[in-house]
Coordinates of C-alpha atoms and ligand atoms in Angstrom, one line a residue:
M1 CA -36.7 2.7 -23.3
S2 CA -37.4 3.7 -19.8
F3 CA -36.9 1.8 -16.6
G4 CA -37.7 2.8 -13.1
P5 CA -35.6 2.4 -10.0
G6 CA -35.4 -1.0 -8.3
A7 CA -34.1 -4.5 -8.8
W8 CA -34.9 -4.9 -12.4
C9 CA -32.8 -1.8 -13.3
L10 CA -29.9 -3.3 -11.3
V11 CA -30.2 -6.6 -13.1
F12 CA -30.4 -4.8 -16.5
M13 CA -27.4 -2.6 -15.8
K14 CA -25.4 -5.6 -14.5
S15 CA -26.1 -7.4 -17.7
R16 CA -24.6 -4.4 -19.6
A17 CA -21.5 -4.1 -17.4
N18 CA -18.0 -5.2 -18.2
K19 CA -18.1 -8.8 -17.2
N20 CA -14.7 -8.7 -15.5
I21 CA -15.8 -6.2 -13.0
L22 CA -18.8 -8.2 -11.8
K23 CA -16.2 -10.6 -10.3
I24 CA -14.8 -7.9 -8.0
K25 CA -15.8 -7.7 -4.4
P26 CA -15.7 -3.9 -3.7
Y27 CA -12.7 -2.7 -1.6
V28 CA -13.9 -1.8 1.9
P29 CA -11.6 0.8 3.3
G30 CA -11.0 1.5 7.0
K31 CA -14.0 3.4 8.5
P32 CA -13.3 7.2 8.6
I33 CA -13.1 8.9 12.0
E34 CA -16.1 11.1 11.3
D35 CA -18.3 8.1 10.5
V36 CA -17.4 6.4 13.8
K37 CA -18.1 9.5 15.8
R38 CA -21.5 9.9 14.2
D39 CA -22.5 6.2 14.4
F40 CA -21.5 5.6 18.0
G41 CA -22.0 9.1 19.4
L42 CA -18.3 9.4 20.3
K43 CA -16.3 12.6 20.8
N44 CA -12.8 11.2 20.7
V45 CA -12.0 8.6 18.0
I46 CA -8.6 7.5 16.9
K47 CA -7.8 5.7 13.7
L48 CA -5.0 3.1 13.6
A49 CA -6.3 1.4 10.5
S50 CA -4.7 2.6 7.3
N51 CA -0.9 2.7 8.1
E52 CA -0.8 6.5 7.9
N53 CA 1.9 8.6 9.4
P54 CA 0.2 9.9 12.6
Y55 CA 2.3 13.1 12.8
G56 CA 1.4 14.3 9.3
P57 CA 3.7 15.9 6.7
S58 CA 6.6 18.2 7.5
P59 CA 5.7 21.9 8.2
K60 CA 7.8 22.8 5.2
V61 CA 5.4 20.6 3.1
L62 CA 2.4 22.5 4.4
K63 CA 4.1 25.8 3.5
A64 CA 4.9 24.7 0.0
I65 CA 1.2 23.6 -0.5
A66 CA -0.1 26.9 0.7
Q67 CA 2.2 28.7 -1.7
E68 CA 1.2 26.5 -4.6
A69 CA -2.5 26.8 -3.8
K70 CA -2.5 30.2 -5.4
S71 CA -2.1 28.6 -8.8
L72 CA -4.9 26.1 -8.5
N73 CA -6.6 27.6 -11.6
R74 CA -3.7 26.0 -13.7
Y75 CA -3.5 22.4 -14.8
P76 CA -0.6 20.6 -13.2
D77 CA 2.6 19.7 -15.0
G78 CA 1.6 16.4 -16.6
S79 CA 5.2 15.2 -16.7
C80 CA 6.0 16.1 -13.0
F81 CA 9.2 17.6 -14.4
L82 CA 10.9 18.9 -11.2
L83 CA 10.0 15.8 -9.2
R84 CA 11.2 13.6 -12.0
Q85 CA 14.6 15.3 -12.1
E86 CA 14.9 15.1 -8.4
L87 CA 14.1 11.4 -8.1
S88 CA 16.2 10.5 -11.1
K89 CA 19.2 12.1 -9.5
R90 CA 18.5 10.4 -6.2
F91 CA 18.1 6.9 -7.6
K92 CA 20.6 7.3 -10.4
V93 CA 18.1 6.3 -13.1
S94 CA 17.2 8.2 -16.2
P95 CA 14.2 10.5 -16.1
E96 CA 12.3 8.3 -18.6
Q97 CA 12.4 5.4 -16.2
L98 CA 9.9 7.1 -13.9
V99 CA 6.1 6.8 -14.0
F100 CA 4.0 9.0 -11.6
G101 CA 0.7 7.9 -10.3
C102 CA -2.3 9.2 -8.3
G103 CA -0.9 7.2 -5.4
S104 CA 1.3 4.2 -6.1
D105 CA -2.0 2.3 -6.4
E106 CA -2.4 3.9 -9.8
T107 CA 1.0 2.6 -10.9
I108 CA -0.3 -1.0 -10.2
V109 CA -3.3 -0.2 -12.4
L110 CA -1.1 1.3 -15.2
A111 CA 1.2 -1.8 -15.3
L112 CA -1.8 -4.1 -15.6
R113 CA -3.5 -1.9 -18.3
A114 CA -0.3 -1.7 -20.2
F115 CA 0.5 -5.4 -20.2
V116 CA -2.4 -7.6 -19.4
N117 CA -4.9 -8.9 -22.0
E118 CA -8.0 -10.9 -21.2
G119 CA -7.1 -14.4 -20.1
D120 CA -3.5 -13.5 -19.2
E121 CA -2.4 -14.6 -15.7
V122 CA -1.1 -12.6 -12.8
V123 CA 0.7 -14.2 -9.8
M124 CA 0.3 -12.9 -6.3
A125 CA 0.4 -14.0 -2.7
K126 CA -2.8 -14.8 -0.7
P127 CA -3.5 -12.8 1.4
S128 CA -1.8 -9.8 -0.1
F129 CA -2.5 -6.2 -0.9
L130 CA -6.1 -6.1 -2.2
V131 CA -5.5 -3.6 -5.0
Y132 CA -3.4 -6.4 -6.8
S133 CA -6.4 -8.7 -7.1
I134 CA -9.1 -6.0 -7.7
A135 CA -7.1 -4.3 -10.5
S136 CA -6.0 -7.6 -12.1
T137 CA -9.6 -8.8 -12.1
A138 CA -10.8 -5.6 -13.7
V139 CA -8.5 -6.1 -16.7
G140 CA -9.7 -9.6 -17.2
A141 CA -6.6 -11.4 -15.8
T142 CA -6.8 -14.8 -14.2
L143 CA -5.4 -14.7 -10.7
R144 CA -2.9 -17.3 -9.5
E145 CA -2.9 -16.8 -5.8
V146 CA -0.2 -18.5 -3.8
P147 CA -0.8 -19.0 0.0
L148 CA 1.6 -17.4 2.4
K149 CA 3.6 -19.7 4.7
G150 CA 3.0 -18.4 8.1
L151 CA 2.8 -14.7 7.2
R152 CA 5.7 -14.9 4.7
Y153 CA 5.9 -15.3 0.9
D154 CA 6.4 -18.7 -0.6
L155 CA 8.6 -17.5 -3.5
P156 CA 9.5 -21.0 -4.8
A157 CA 5.8 -21.8 -5.1
M158 CA 5.1 -18.4 -6.7
K159 CA 7.8 -19.1 -9.3
Q160 CA 6.2 -22.4 -10.0
A161 CA 2.9 -20.7 -10.5
V162 CA 4.4 -18.7 -13.4
S163 CA 3.2 -20.1 -16.7
S164 CA 3.5 -19.0 -20.4
K165 CA 0.4 -17.0 -19.8
T166 CA 1.8 -15.0 -16.8
K167 CA 2.4 -11.3 -17.4
I168 CA 3.1 -9.9 -13.9
V169 CA 4.1 -11.2 -10.5
F170 CA 3.3 -8.9 -7.6
I171 CA 5.6 -8.8 -4.6
G172 CA 4.8 -6.6 -1.7
N173 CA 8.2 -5.6 -0.3
P174 CA 7.2 -5.5 2.5
D175 CA 3.6 -6.6 1.9
N176 CA 0.4 -5.5 3.6
P177 CA -1.4 -6.9 5.6
S178 CA 1.5 -9.3 6.5
G179 CA 4.1 -6.7 7.1
Q180 CA 6.8 -9.1 6.0
Y181 CA 9.3 -8.9 3.1
P182 CA 11.1 -11.6 1.2
T183 CA 14.8 -11.5 2.0
K184 CA 17.5 -10.5 -0.4
I185 CA 18.6 -14.1 -0.8
E186 CA 15.0 -15.3 -1.4
I187 CA 14.5 -12.7 -4.1
S188 CA 17.8 -13.5 -5.7
E189 CA 16.9 -17.2 -5.8
F190 CA 13.5 -16.3 -7.1
L191 CA 15.0 -14.3 -10.0
N192 CA 17.5 -16.9 -10.8
G193 CA 16.3 -18.5 -14.0
F194 CA 13.1 -16.4 -14.0
P195 CA 11.7 -15.7 -17.5
D196 CA 12.8 -12.3 -18.8
E197 CA 9.5 -11.6 -20.4
V198 CA 7.5 -11.8 -17.2
L199 CA 7.3 -8.6 -15.1
V200 CA 8.1 -8.6 -11.4
F201 CA 6.3 -5.7 -9.7
F202 CA 8.0 -4.9 -6.4
D203 CA 5.5 -2.8 -4.3
E204 CA 7.7 -0.8 -1.9
A205 CA 5.1 1.4 -0.2
Y206 CA 7.0 0.7 3.1
F207 CA 10.5 1.0 1.6
E208 CA 11.6 3.8 4.1
F209 CA 10.7 1.5 7.0
A210 CA 12.5 -1.5 5.6
S211 CA 15.5 -0.2 3.8
S212 CA 17.9 -0.2 6.7
Q213 CA 17.4 -3.9 7.3
K214 CA 20.5 -5.9 6.4
D215 CA 18.6 -8.6 4.5
Y216 CA 16.4 -6.2 2.5
A217 CA 16.9 -6.4 -1.2
D218 CA 18.1 -3.5 -3.3
T219 CA 15.6 -3.9 -6.1
L220 CA 16.8 -0.8 -8.0
A221 CA 20.2 -2.4 -8.3
L222 CA 18.4 -5.5 -9.9
L223 CA 16.7 -3.1 -12.4
K224 CA 20.2 -2.2 -13.7
T225 CA 20.6 -5.7 -15.3
R226 CA 16.9 -6.6 -15.8
K227 CA 14.3 -5.0 -17.9
N228 CA 11.4 -6.9 -16.3
I229 CA 11.4 -5.2 -12.9
I230 CA 9.1 -2.5 -11.7
V231 CA 9.6 -0.8 -8.3
A232 CA 6.8 1.2 -6.9
R233 CA 7.0 3.7 -4.0
T234 CA 4.7 6.2 -2.4
F235 CA 4.4 9.4 -0.5
S236 CA 1.4 8.1 1.3
K237 CA 3.1 6.3 4.2
I238 CA 6.1 7.7 6.0
Y239 CA 5.8 11.0 4.1
G240 CA 2.3 11.5 5.4
L241 CA 0.7 12.6 2.1
A242 CA -2.0 9.8 1.8
G243 CA -4.7 12.5 1.3
L244 CA -2.9 14.1 -1.7
R245 CA -2.4 10.9 -3.7
I246 CA 1.1 10.6 -5.2
G247 CA 3.3 7.7 -5.9
Y248 CA 5.7 6.5 -8.6
A249 CA 7.1 3.5 -10.3
I250 CA 10.7 3.0 -11.6
A251 CA 11.1 0.6 -14.5
S252 CA 13.2 0.2 -17.6
S253 CA 12.5 3.1 -20.0
E254 CA 10.7 0.6 -22.4
V255 CA 8.3 -0.6 -19.7
A256 CA 7.9 3.0 -18.3
D257 CA 7.0 4.2 -21.8
L258 CA 4.2 1.6 -22.2
M259 CA 2.8 2.4 -18.7
N260 CA 2.8 6.1 -19.6
R261 CA 0.7 5.5 -22.6
V262 CA -2.3 4.5 -20.5
R263 CA -1.7 7.2 -17.9
E264 CA -4.2 10.1 -17.9
P265 CA -2.4 13.3 -18.8
F266 CA -2.9 15.2 -15.5
N267 CA -3.1 12.3 -13.0
V268 CA -0.9 14.0 -10.4
T269 CA -2.1 17.3 -8.9
S270 CA 0.1 20.3 -8.6
L271 CA -0.2 20.4 -4.8
A272 CA 0.9 16.7 -4.7
Q273 CA 4.0 17.5 -6.8
V274 CA 5.2 20.5 -4.7
A275 CA 4.4 18.6 -1.5
A276 CA 6.4 15.6 -2.6
M277 CA 9.4 17.9 -3.5
A278 CA 9.3 19.6 -0.2
A279 CA 9.0 16.3 1.7
L280 CA 12.1 14.9 0.0
K281 CA 14.0 17.9 1.1
D282 CA 13.1 17.6 4.8
S283 CA 14.7 14.2 5.5
A284 CA 15.5 15.1 9.0
Y285 CA 11.9 15.5 9.9
Y286 CA 11.0 12.0 8.5
K287 CA 14.0 10.3 10.1
R288 CA 12.8 11.5 13.5
I289 CA 9.3 10.1 12.9
L290 CA 10.8 6.8 11.7
K291 CA 12.7 6.5 14.9
E292 CA 9.7 7.4 17.0
L293 CA 7.5 4.9 15.3
D294 CA 10.1 2.1 15.7
R295 CA 10.3 2.8 19.4
E296 CA 6.6 2.9 19.7
R297 CA 6.2 -0.4 17.8
E298 CA 8.6 -2.1 20.2
R299 CA 6.7 -0.7 23.2
V300 CA 3.3 -1.7 21.9
C301 CA 4.4 -5.2 21.1
K302 CA 5.9 -5.6 24.5
A303 CA 2.7 -4.4 26.2
L304 CA 0.7 -6.8 24.0
G305 CA 3.0 -9.6 25.1
E306 CA 2.2 -8.8 28.7
L307 CA -1.5 -9.0 27.8
G308 CA -0.9 -12.5 26.7
V309 CA -1.7 -12.1 23.0
E310 CA 0.4 -13.2 20.1
V311 CA 1.8 -10.4 17.9
S312 CA 3.7 -10.4 14.7
Q313 CA 5.9 -7.4 14.1
G314 CA 7.9 -6.7 11.0
C315 CA 9.8 -3.4 10.5
T316 CA 6.8 -1.4 9.2
N317 CA 4.4 0.9 11.0
F318 CA 1.7 -1.8 11.5
I319 CA 1.5 -5.0 13.4
Q320 CA -0.7 -8.1 13.3
V321 CA -2.3 -9.1 16.6
K322 CA -3.8 -12.6 17.1
V323 CA -7.1 -12.2 19.0
P324 CA -9.0 -15.0 20.9
R325 CA -12.4 -14.2 19.3
D326 CA -13.6 -13.4 15.8
S327 CA -11.8 -10.3 14.6
R328 CA -15.0 -8.7 13.4
E329 CA -16.4 -8.8 17.0
I330 CA -13.1 -7.5 18.4
A331 CA -13.0 -4.7 15.8
L332 CA -16.6 -3.6 16.6
A333 CA -15.9 -3.6 20.4
L334 CA -12.8 -1.5 19.9
M335 CA -14.7 0.9 17.6
K336 CA -17.3 1.4 20.3
K337 CA -14.5 2.6 22.5
G338 CA -13.3 5.0 19.8
V339 CA -10.5 2.9 18.4
I340 CA -10.5 2.1 14.7
I341 CA -8.3 -0.8 13.6
R342 CA -8.5 -3.2 10.7
D343 CA -10.1 -6.5 11.2
M344 CA -8.2 -9.0 9.0
S345 CA -11.2 -11.2 8.2
V346 CA -11.4 -9.3 4.9
W347 CA -8.2 -11.1 4.0
G348 CA -9.6 -14.4 5.4
L349 CA -7.7 -14.1 8.7
E350 CA -10.5 -14.2 11.1
N351 CA -8.3 -14.3 14.2
Y352 CA -6.1 -11.3 13.4
I353 CA -6.4 -7.6 13.6
R354 CA -4.0 -5.2 11.9
V355 CA -3.0 -2.2 14.0
T356 CA -1.1 0.9 12.7
I357 CA 1.4 2.4 15.1
G358 CA 0.2 5.9 16.1
R359 CA 1.4 8.6 18.5
P360 CA 2.2 7.4 22.0
T361 CA -1.2 8.6 23.4
E362 CA -3.1 6.8 20.6
N363 CA -1.2 3.6 21.2
G364 CA -2.0 3.9 24.9
K365 CA -5.6 4.3 24.1
F366 CA -5.6 1.2 21.9
L367 CA -3.8 -0.9 24.5
K368 CA -6.3 0.1 27.2
A369 CA -9.3 -0.5 25.0
L370 CA -8.0 -3.9 23.9
R371 CA -7.3 -4.9 27.5
E372 CA -10.9 -4.1 28.4
V373 CA -12.3 -5.9 25.4
L374 CA -10.3 -9.0 26.0
Q375 CA -11.3 -9.1 29.7
K376 CA -15.0 -9.2 28.7
A377 CA -15.5 -12.8 27.8
Ligands
LIG1 C1 -0.5 1.9 1.2 C2 -0.1 0.9 0.2 C3 0.2 1.3 -1.1 C4 0.0 2.6 -1.7 O1 -0.9 3.4 -1.5 P1 -1.0 4.8 -2.3 O2 -1.6 5.7 -1.3 O3 -1.9 4.5 -3.5 O4 0.4 5.2 -2.7 C5 0.6 0.3 -2.0 N1 0.9 -0.9 -1.6 C6 0.7 -1.3 -0.3 C7 1.1 -2.7 0.1 C8 0.2 -0.4 0.6 O5 0.0 -0.8 1.9

């Protein structure tokens, strides 16, 4: 059979597709810098849209990558042996408890593929990290989405949403786009009487930003007594390796084994593995950046307050700014001035933008651009 290009072909292929994926609205990432330069004829564009570390990885990481590049003809170590040893020592877990992923995003997918059958339920907040809903829908799960209260999790309502069909509950700790985390006490109440057979997936992409907070839960300690906890972390955020794609999950060895069964054998590149090792060894470099970003977040929030806009700041490297007009319009106006931020209408929050904290000069450029955009009625 032959069919030409055009609408009919699309209809035909759609009728052939996995029916679960037809429900997915494709993920729209922050616009890349080069696209904005081209589209608006701009020379200088900054991106404060994807919660990246604006300073990049440690120079020691770059050196390790250059060294390893000579062996790119070889497949990577599919078990991530050295990194596995290193992290298992650091976190006092056994090596079999670790699952590595192409970004921690992949560990979300692995957990879903390992545990969810068509018709099973997955509980998450709304709005929450978009990968939870996209990946859950793809495996045929029914989403139970529990609205945030303010910008915070309503954990009692999320516990109520758990049924006999629930396989996984996703908790962004802290979450994105909200930037908030449930407190240690809230989590402990949530887990009290929680069914042992339902997995609780703590997504800790911003762990390094939050871990010094007094009321931040130690989820790895919870894992010692519970087999139904998964803790995911990443090298994409503070470690500045978003482009290399490496993250990991820590779970009970039984859960990790099941997740590893659906993992592709060489899902983490050799460059990512050596980069992650080198990053872990240069903690001084990352501590300096954490401090700098904290200071900058305070400064930006103060300046926004003086502009008269409402701002929500957690402890991460991004903030939520309430804007007086539709966030799509504000985002476009900022983009025309060479500043890419995230308009939160994609999460149903039409009056908010999400802004990543960048270098001082970048934050200055954002503040100036926003001031100008708000002045124009
Ligand atoms: C950035 C982010 C991740 C992970 O991204 P990877 O690059 O895939 O490691 C996971 N969860 C949240 C909430 C994030 O913001």
